[in-house]
Amino acid sequence: METYAEVLLPIPLERNFTYVLSESQVASAAIGARVAVPFGKSKLYTGLVLRLHKERPEAYTPKPVFRVLDDQPLVSPVQLRHWAWMAGYYMCTLGEVFRTAVPSGFLLESETRVLRVEGTDLQGEELNDLEYLVLEALEHQPALSVGEIGEIVDRKRVLPLLHGMWSRGLIRLQEKLQERYTPKTVRYIRLHAQYRSDQALETLLDSLGRAPKQSAILLQLFQLQEGAEKPVKSKVLQEKAGASRAVLKALIDKEILEEYLLEEDRIAVGEEGPSGPMPVLSPHQEAALQQVRQGFASGKPVLLYGVTASGKTEVYVRLIEEALQENRQVLYLVPEIAITQQLVHRLQRVFGRRVVVFHSRLNLMERSELWYHVQAGTEKAAVVLGARSALFLPFADLGLVLVDEEHENTFKQFDPAPRYHGRDAAIVLAGYHKARVLLGSATPSIESMHNVQKGKYALARMERRYGNVLLPDIQLVDLARQYRQKRMKGRFSEPLAEAISETLASRQQVILFQNRRGYAPIVECQSCGHAPQCPNCDVSLTFHRYRNELRCHYCGHHRALEQTCEACGNPTLDTKGFGTEQVEAELRELFPEAIVDRMDLDTTRGKYGYQKIIGAFEARETDILVGTQMLTKGLDFRHVGLVGIMNADTLLHFPHFRAHERCFQLLTQVSGRAGRTRERGKVLIQTYNPHHQILVQVSNGDYEGMYKEQLYEREQFRYPPAVRILKITFRHKEYNRVGEGAAWFAQALRQQFGTQVLGPEFPAVARIRNQYHMNVLLKIPPGQPLSPTKNSIKRIERSFNAISQYRSIRVVYNVDYI
Ligand code: ADP
Ligand code: ZN
């Protein structure tokens, strides 16, 4: 009787496929192990065995498994359970979760190679620009991968292009199987087994008397082995003995020496040596730690709500230590891994090499290797620090999950599926491991505080800064008045300019926050009012003066700024609004002595972009740092006397139900960078709305007031946490079609859910990368069970796809849209 494997493929399929195993494969295949299986016409995929069984599928003839790739499961039952939860909850396929969860180094895949067709006559062929580029590239290279072609034509999706060219006989396609992860091995050398006895060795050395080079090598080897059979790398021996590879080779051929391979670790570790001392906690920290422990005892996740610079990190350190004492693993999630260098150093000072960072800069191989470390529960991966995707690592025994800055919206994956929330998914995972969960923030999300109020989470509080440093003095500056009284110098009000001078004079540093990068958001013609638009998206282009170009922040399109308006031809283009680049430029004029630096997406693209900027500021090489919201994410600088917010109004007026909450969080967090360790810091917020409730709450540090008011509004207008929001986005390149399709879908939803359905509506930017978007929101009240709701929606989607003119519209679900 044959054995079958139900196999999960890393592609968005609604169901799994069954393959047949040969007798020899049956012995090695296990649930959670990888298999290479054929799929479609000629493709091989890496799949995962979900189930082994004896039931022959009836609907199709099962294909054979091509190869079993693992003798140990790559993925554990706990992980599979977590993936299944994620696919169900966030309404995507299990294959999409698989694809995201597993480092791509493990996903051996047949790669499509594009080849030229020899001897084709291109005369008379009508080629468009892209086709011409592809053929030209193939003149120089016989074969290219699909990815390489994507780079050449500067497009993400090139398959339609290639398909067109293939069907016209312009190119050939070929499948090639690629294994991507290979352990790194290093050659070591030792004496051949036959000479391991003293007597044999003596005879050998005598016989080598006439070959001095060879005996020199042997003596060198004994020295390097330090008598104790210490492993010696071939390369090291060769160098030390000053011998050539040929001499070494001769000894190996004569079976005097033998070479063997050892796997080398790619994971760079932190500082060597023992762990450092634990910090001594202040009484406030000690009290909070007790509250956290009590919360853990109740089995609930704990929210640690501690003001900025209250010393949350040291409390985390204590809890990490406790988990390590129990020999359990720790997952430490942060919103943005690129700027955590400070934190990594702090943790490594205490935990030494037990801290490992799951970094976006790890390459395929390093990621795969870290996977094995975490799976084996080695000491090296006892504490994993990472952004949201670190939660997919195969933890053997997770004891503690920390989610720092839990309010940050970067924890939510936006694209592609699974569109999961890292905090929430980590809480579910922790449940499977019976691990403790701590969420930390100085400005908790309304959801989390609401969960405390409902008794779902426990609360721990820190109301004071470490060392009793006062929270910063926050003042609002009325921009309208400053302009009226002609007190503005460029974008700087008189109080802000003066405060900067004073701060610099007292040898303190300044941080300036402007939530827009570039020089000016909009370029506008003074004669005709025309503003240059992105050809692919419905937005105006942003002016970047440094490169003198216009850029689209949605798709990356860029071009040089023209001298004259493309609409009316007049040389009257002017800039409106301002970004970080302009703030930086004005600072250089106002404070020519000060050293100014800028931190935003444009200045941090390089590999160590962030570290250079942060490092220089820490070392006080920089006086003033201008930046976007990257500045808000938990940085701990010691000499910042002043934080200035250039303009708070864009944050206030952002059209989103969460705009006020985010504005409060952002401004409180940036303000929190001021005066962290000694003297009280100062914060100036420039705004046209100095009486706006949210800004008043920021300046009074009134989180409770903000929370109550926002919660009331969310309940009135039915937004989270009063309801759950499921956002359904429809995407298509034709404006009319997406409109009709979305309307049909919304109508079908309304029949079922009535007034809980909002839309369809075009979002603020309706066209991105040449695709029109339309949104429908479904508000799900607390009592309404989720899975039947989702099943109804899936049913509607199936009917939708049965209508031929709608089939090409992409339907995207975003559960718990934030
Ligand atoms: P938070 O994360 O709450 O904003 P941090 O953990 O960054 O605050 O602490 C703020 C500052 O106080 C840091 O510079 C930190 O080194 C210092 N600090 C906090 N707790 C202690 C402690 N127990 N001993 C010494 N320094 C501490
Ligand atoms: Zn664009």
mmCIF file of N, CA, C and O in Angstrom, residues 208-272:
data_model
loop_
_atom_site.group_PDB
_atom_site.id
_atom_site.type_symbol
_atom_site.label_atom_id
_atom_site.label_comp_id
_atom_site.label_asym_id
_atom_site.label_seq_id
_atom_site.Cartn_x
_atom_site.Cartn_y
_atom_site.Cartn_z
ATOM 1 N N LEU A 208 60.950 10.447 6.671
ATOM 2 C CA LEU A 208 60.821 11.747 6.008
ATOM 3 C C LEU A 208 62.108 12.567 6.062
ATOM 4 O O LEU A 208 62.152 13.679 5.558
ATOM 5 N N GLY A 209 63.104 12.041 6.704
ATOM 6 C CA GLY A 209 64.356 12.747 6.868
ATOM 7 C C GLY A 209 64.855 13.397 5.586
ATOM 8 O O GLY A 209 65.382 14.507 5.589
ATOM 9 N N ARG A 210 64.584 12.730 4.489
ATOM 10 C CA ARG A 210 65.119 13.257 3.232
ATOM 11 C C ARG A 210 64.192 14.311 2.590
ATOM 12 O O ARG A 210 64.531 14.854 1.554
ATOM 13 N N ALA A 211 63.035 14.543 3.217
ATOM 14 C CA ALA A 211 62.121 15.552 2.656
ATOM 15 C C ALA A 211 61.856 16.629 3.702
ATOM 16 O O ALA A 211 60.850 16.609 4.398
ATOM 17 N N PRO A 212 62.777 17.581 3.843
ATOM 18 C CA PRO A 212 62.707 18.547 4.950
ATOM 19 C C PRO A 212 61.433 19.393 4.944
ATOM 20 O O PRO A 212 60.882 19.693 5.997
ATOM 21 N N LYS A 213 60.947 19.742 3.778
ATOM 22 C CA LYS A 213 59.748 20.579 3.721
ATOM 23 C C LYS A 213 58.575 19.852 4.349
ATOM 24 O O LYS A 213 57.774 20.426 5.086
ATOM 25 N N GLN A 214 58.500 18.571 4.035
ATOM 26 C CA GLN A 214 57.366 17.799 4.546
ATOM 27 C C GLN A 214 57.469 17.593 6.051
ATOM 28 O O GLN A 214 56.470 17.696 6.768
ATOM 29 N N SER A 215 58.669 17.317 6.541
ATOM 30 C CA SER A 215 58.747 17.116 7.988
ATOM 31 C C SER A 215 58.527 18.437 8.724
ATOM 32 O O SER A 215 57.973 18.450 9.822
ATOM 33 N N ALA A 216 58.903 19.559 8.103
ATOM 34 C CA ALA A 216 58.629 20.863 8.731
ATOM 35 C C ALA A 216 57.129 21.049 8.918
ATOM 36 O O ALA A 216 56.675 21.545 9.957
ATOM 37 N N ILE A 217 56.393 20.648 7.933
ATOM 38 C CA ILE A 217 54.932 20.776 8.043
ATOM 39 C C ILE A 217 54.400 19.951 9.207
ATOM 40 O O ILE A 217 53.577 20.413 10.004
ATOM 41 N N LEU A 218 54.901 18.734 9.307
ATOM 42 C CA LEU A 218 54.428 17.866 10.384
ATOM 43 C C LEU A 218 54.725 18.472 11.752
ATOM 44 O O LEU A 218 53.863 18.509 12.627
ATOM 45 N N LEU A 219 55.953 18.993 11.903
ATOM 46 C CA LEU A 219 56.319 19.575 13.185
ATOM 47 C C LEU A 219 55.434 20.775 13.509
ATOM 48 O O LEU A 219 54.977 20.955 14.625
ATOM 49 N N GLN A 220 55.179 21.563 12.471
ATOM 50 C CA GLN A 220 54.315 22.722 12.661
ATOM 51 C C GLN A 220 52.913 22.275 13.106
ATOM 52 O O GLN A 220 52.281 22.874 13.973
ATOM 53 N N LEU A 221 52.432 21.195 12.495
ATOM 54 C CA LEU A 221 51.102 20.685 12.844
ATOM 55 C C LEU A 221 51.044 20.284 14.316
ATOM 56 O O LEU A 221 50.099 20.648 15.026
ATOM 57 N N PHE A 222 52.099 19.573 14.784
ATOM 58 C CA PHE A 222 52.095 19.147 16.184
ATOM 59 C C PHE A 222 52.049 20.361 17.106
ATOM 60 O O PHE A 222 51.368 20.376 18.125
ATOM 61 N N GLN A 223 52.771 21.391 16.683
ATOM 62 C CA GLN A 223 52.807 22.593 17.503
ATOM 63 C C GLN A 223 51.417 23.244 17.591
ATOM 64 O O GLN A 223 50.964 23.628 18.659
ATOM 65 N N LEU A 224 50.786 23.338 16.435
ATOM 66 C CA LEU A 224 49.467 23.971 16.399
ATOM 67 C C LEU A 224 48.435 23.156 17.165
ATOM 68 O O LEU A 224 47.492 23.692 17.731
ATOM 69 N N GLN A 225 48.619 21.843 17.163
ATOM 70 C CA GLN A 225 47.654 20.994 17.876
ATOM 71 C C GLN A 225 47.843 21.088 19.387
ATOM 72 O O GLN A 225 47.008 20.596 20.139
ATOM 73 N N GLU A 226 48.937 21.694 19.792
ATOM 74 C CA GLU A 226 49.235 21.883 21.217
ATOM 75 C C GLU A 226 49.146 20.564 21.970
ATOM 76 O O GLU A 226 48.598 20.488 23.072
ATOM 77 N N GLY A 227 49.611 19.519 21.326
ATOM 78 C CA GLY A 227 49.616 18.208 21.972
ATOM 79 C C GLY A 227 48.240 17.612 22.198
ATOM 80 O O GLY A 227 48.084 16.435 22.421
ATOM 81 N N ALA A 228 47.207 18.484 22.101
ATOM 82 C CA ALA A 228 45.899 18.041 22.567
ATOM 83 C C ALA A 228 44.887 17.850 21.431
ATOM 84 O O ALA A 228 43.704 18.035 21.638
ATOM 85 N N GLU A 229 45.387 17.530 20.276
ATOM 86 C CA GLU A 229 44.457 17.267 19.166
ATOM 87 C C GLU A 229 43.526 18.444 18.904
ATOM 88 O O GLU A 229 42.358 18.263 18.591
ATOM 89 N N LYS A 230 44.024 19.650 19.083
ATOM 90 C CA LYS A 230 43.202 20.810 18.792
ATOM 91 C C LYS A 230 42.998 20.888 17.275
ATOM 92 O O LYS A 230 43.960 20.724 16.517
ATOM 93 N N PRO A 231 41.759 21.131 16.797
ATOM 94 C CA PRO A 231 41.552 21.157 15.346
ATOM 95 C C PRO A 231 42.376 22.259 14.681
ATOM 96 O O PRO A 231 42.463 23.367 15.212
ATOM 97 N N VAL A 232 42.978 21.943 13.557
ATOM 98 C CA VAL A 232 43.822 22.908 12.858
ATOM 99 C C VAL A 232 43.310 23.079 11.430
ATOM 100 O O VAL A 232 43.103 22.110 10.712
ATOM 101 N N LYS A 233 43.097 24.323 11.050
ATOM 102 C CA LYS A 233 42.622 24.593 9.697
ATOM 103 C C LYS A 233 43.761 24.402 8.705
ATOM 104 O O LYS A 233 44.890 24.827 8.956
ATOM 105 N N SER A 234 43.444 23.816 7.565
ATOM 106 C CA SER A 234 44.467 23.599 6.543
ATOM 107 C C SER A 234 45.161 24.902 6.166
ATOM 108 O O SER A 234 46.377 24.963 6.014
ATOM 109 N N LYS A 235 44.360 25.922 6.046
ATOM 110 C CA LYS A 235 44.906 27.202 5.611
ATOM 111 C C LYS A 235 45.915 27.741 6.617
ATOM 112 O O LYS A 235 46.968 28.261 6.243
ATOM 113 N N VAL A 236 45.578 27.581 7.902
ATOM 114 C CA VAL A 236 46.454 28.087 8.953
ATOM 115 C C VAL A 236 47.784 27.330 8.933
ATOM 116 O O VAL A 236 48.867 27.927 8.998
ATOM 117 N N LEU A 237 47.677 26.022 8.803
ATOM 118 C CA LEU A 237 48.896 25.216 8.784
ATOM 119 C C LEU A 237 49.789 25.637 7.615
ATOM 120 O O LEU A 237 51.005 25.826 7.769
ATOM 121 N N GLN A 238 49.169 25.794 6.481
ATOM 122 C CA GLN A 238 49.916 26.157 5.284
ATOM 123 C C GLN A 238 50.646 27.488 5.477
ATOM 124 O O GLN A 238 51.824 27.613 5.156
ATOM 125 N N GLU A 239 49.940 28.444 6.064
ATOM 126 C CA GLU A 239 50.544 29.760 6.291
ATOM 127 C C GLU A 239 51.707 29.685 7.276
ATOM 128 O O GLU A 239 52.782 30.210 7.031
ATOM 129 N N LYS A 240 51.448 29.009 8.410
ATOM 130 C CA LYS A 240 52.448 28.964 9.472
ATOM 131 C C LYS A 240 53.717 28.238 9.031
ATOM 132 O O LYS A 240 54.821 28.606 9.413
ATOM 133 N N ALA A 241 53.488 27.183 8.243
ATOM 134 C CA ALA A 241 54.640 26.408 7.814
ATOM 135 C C ALA A 241 55.293 27.026 6.579
ATOM 136 O O ALA A 241 56.309 26.540 6.097
ATOM 137 N N GLY A 242 54.678 28.067 6.066
ATOM 138 C CA GLY A 242 55.194 28.712 4.854
ATOM 139 C C GLY A 242 55.310 27.736 3.696
ATOM 140 O O GLY A 242 56.239 27.799 2.895
ATOM 141 N N ALA A 243 54.351 26.825 3.632
ATOM 142 C CA ALA A 243 54.413 25.799 2.587
ATOM 143 C C ALA A 243 53.411 26.095 1.488
ATOM 144 O O ALA A 243 52.483 26.865 1.681
ATOM 145 N N SER A 244 53.618 25.463 0.372
ATOM 146 C CA SER A 244 52.657 25.637 -0.706
ATOM 147 C C SER A 244 51.576 24.573 -0.576
ATOM 148 O O SER A 244 51.738 23.570 0.107
ATOM 149 N N ARG A 245 50.476 24.848 -1.262
ATOM 150 C CA ARG A 245 49.380 23.885 -1.253
ATOM 151 C C ARG A 245 49.865 22.547 -1.832
ATOM 152 O O ARG A 245 49.444 21.479 -1.402
ATOM 153 N N ALA A 246 50.807 22.620 -2.788
ATOM 154 C CA ALA A 246 51.285 21.400 -3.438
ATOM 155 C C ALA A 246 51.956 20.459 -2.443
ATOM 156 O O ALA A 246 51.747 19.244 -2.479
ATOM 157 N N VAL A 247 52.750 21.034 -1.525
ATOM 158 C CA VAL A 247 53.435 20.200 -0.537
ATOM 159 C C VAL A 247 52.418 19.510 0.374
ATOM 160 O O VAL A 247 52.508 18.319 0.669
ATOM 161 N N LEU A 248 51.438 20.301 0.782
ATOM 162 C CA LEU A 248 50.391 19.759 1.642
ATOM 163 C C LEU A 248 49.671 18.620 0.920
ATOM 164 O O LEU A 248 49.426 17.547 1.459
ATOM 165 N N LYS A 249 49.395 18.908 -0.326
ATOM 166 C CA LYS A 249 48.653 17.945 -1.157
ATOM 167 C C LYS A 249 49.443 16.630 -1.276
ATOM 168 O O LYS A 249 48.866 15.542 -1.181
ATOM 169 N N ALA A 250 50.744 16.764 -1.413
ATOM 170 C CA ALA A 250 51.582 15.566 -1.546
ATOM 171 C C ALA A 250 51.449 14.698 -0.295
ATOM 172 O O ALA A 250 51.311 13.475 -0.378
ATOM 173 N N LEU A 251 51.440 15.336 0.872
ATOM 174 C CA LEU A 251 51.312 14.589 2.125
ATOM 175 C C LEU A 251 49.935 13.924 2.249
ATOM 176 O O LEU A 251 49.800 12.838 2.787
ATOM 177 N N ILE A 252 48.937 14.634 1.736
ATOM 178 C CA ILE A 252 47.584 14.060 1.789
ATOM 179 C C ILE A 252 47.504 12.863 0.841
ATOM 180 O O ILE A 252 46.986 11.800 1.190
ATOM 181 N N ASP A 253 48.090 13.013 -0.336
ATOM 182 C CA ASP A 253 48.059 11.922 -1.317
ATOM 183 C C ASP A 253 48.799 10.690 -0.801
ATOM 184 O O ASP A 253 48.411 9.561 -1.056
ATOM 185 N N LYS A 254 49.869 10.948 -0.048
ATOM 186 C CA LYS A 254 50.627 9.817 0.492
ATOM 187 C C LYS A 254 49.961 9.215 1.725
ATOM 188 O O LYS A 254 50.528 8.364 2.399
ATOM 189 N N GLU A 255 48.809 9.731 2.066
ATOM 190 C CA GLU A 255 48.050 9.283 3.242
ATOM 191 C C GLU A 255 48.834 9.434 4.543
ATOM 192 O O GLU A 255 48.767 8.600 5.428
ATOM 193 N N ILE A 256 49.621 10.528 4.592
ATOM 194 C CA ILE A 256 50.288 10.849 5.852
ATOM 195 C C ILE A 256 49.399 11.819 6.628
ATOM 196 O O ILE A 256 49.176 11.683 7.819
ATOM 197 N N LEU A 257 48.859 12.792 5.891
ATOM 198 C CA LEU A 257 47.873 13.698 6.484
ATOM 199 C C LEU A 257 46.513 13.403 5.872
ATOM 200 O O LEU A 257 46.425 12.834 4.790
ATOM 201 N N GLU A 258 45.489 13.802 6.591
ATOM 202 C CA GLU A 258 44.172 13.735 5.956
ATOM 203 C C GLU A 258 43.412 15.026 6.225
ATOM 204 O O GLU A 258 43.584 15.655 7.273
ATOM 205 N N GLU A 259 42.602 15.349 5.223
ATOM 206 C CA GLU A 259 41.803 16.557 5.362
ATOM 207 C C GLU A 259 40.374 16.166 5.696
ATOM 208 O O GLU A 259 39.886 15.153 5.228
ATOM 209 N N TYR A 260 39.726 16.971 6.517
ATOM 210 C CA TYR A 260 38.309 16.723 6.811
ATOM 211 C C TYR A 260 37.596 18.070 6.868
ATOM 212 O O TYR A 260 38.220 19.115 7.004
ATOM 213 N N LEU A 261 36.274 18.011 6.719
ATOM 214 C CA LEU A 261 35.496 19.243 6.660
ATOM 215 C C LEU A 261 34.719 19.445 7.946
ATOM 216 O O LEU A 261 34.168 18.510 8.491
ATOM 217 N N LEU A 262 34.701 20.671 8.417
ATOM 218 C CA LEU A 262 33.845 20.993 9.552
ATOM 219 C C LEU A 262 32.940 22.135 9.141
ATOM 220 O O LEU A 262 33.335 23.017 8.384
ATOM 221 N N GLU A 263 31.716 22.094 9.657
ATOM 222 C CA GLU A 263 30.814 23.202 9.361
ATOM 223 C C GLU A 263 31.217 24.409 10.178
ATOM 224 O O GLU A 263 31.532 24.296 11.355
ATOM 225 N N GLU A 264 31.225 25.512 9.523
ATOM 226 C CA GLU A 264 31.609 26.746 10.208
ATOM 227 C C GLU A 264 30.367 27.581 10.473
ATOM 228 O O GLU A 264 29.457 27.636 9.658
ATOM 229 N N ASP A 265 30.312 28.206 11.608
ATOM 230 C CA ASP A 265 29.189 29.039 11.952
ATOM 231 C C ASP A 265 29.284 30.374 11.257
ATOM 232 O O ASP A 265 30.307 31.003 11.257
ATOM 233 N N ARG A 266 28.174 30.787 10.652
ATOM 234 C CA ARG A 266 28.208 32.105 10.018
ATOM 235 C C ARG A 266 27.714 33.197 10.961
ATOM 236 O O ARG A 266 27.893 34.369 10.706
ATOM 237 N N ILE A 267 27.012 32.774 11.998
ATOM 238 C CA ILE A 267 26.394 33.775 12.850
ATOM 239 C C ILE A 267 27.463 34.463 13.682
ATOM 240 O O ILE A 267 28.100 33.847 14.522
ATOM 241 N N ALA A 268 27.615 35.739 13.406
ATOM 242 C CA ALA A 268 28.578 36.497 14.196
ATOM 243 C C ALA A 268 28.013 36.648 15.598
ATOM 244 O O ALA A 268 26.834 36.902 15.774
ATOM 245 N N VAL A 269 28.828 36.475 16.584
ATOM 246 C CA VAL A 269 28.313 36.588 17.939
ATOM 247 C C VAL A 269 28.762 37.895 18.564
ATOM 248 O O VAL A 269 29.645 38.568 18.060
ATOM 249 N N GLY A 270 28.139 38.214 19.649
ATOM 250 C CA GLY A 270 28.486 39.433 20.365
ATOM 251 C C GLY A 270 29.815 39.263 21.059
ATOM 252 O O GLY A 270 30.575 38.363 20.756
ATOM 253 N N GLU A 271 30.055 40.145 22.002
ATOM 254 C CA GLU A 271 31.315 40.079 22.701
ATOM 255 C C GLU A 271 31.491 38.729 23.382
ATOM 256 O O GLU A 271 30.558 38.175 23.932
ATOM 257 N N GLU A 272 32.699 38.233 23.313
ATOM 258 C CA GLU A 272 33.030 36.978 23.979
ATOM 259 C C GLU A 272 33.014 37.205 25.480
ATOM 260 O O GLU A 272 32.833 38.314 25.963
#
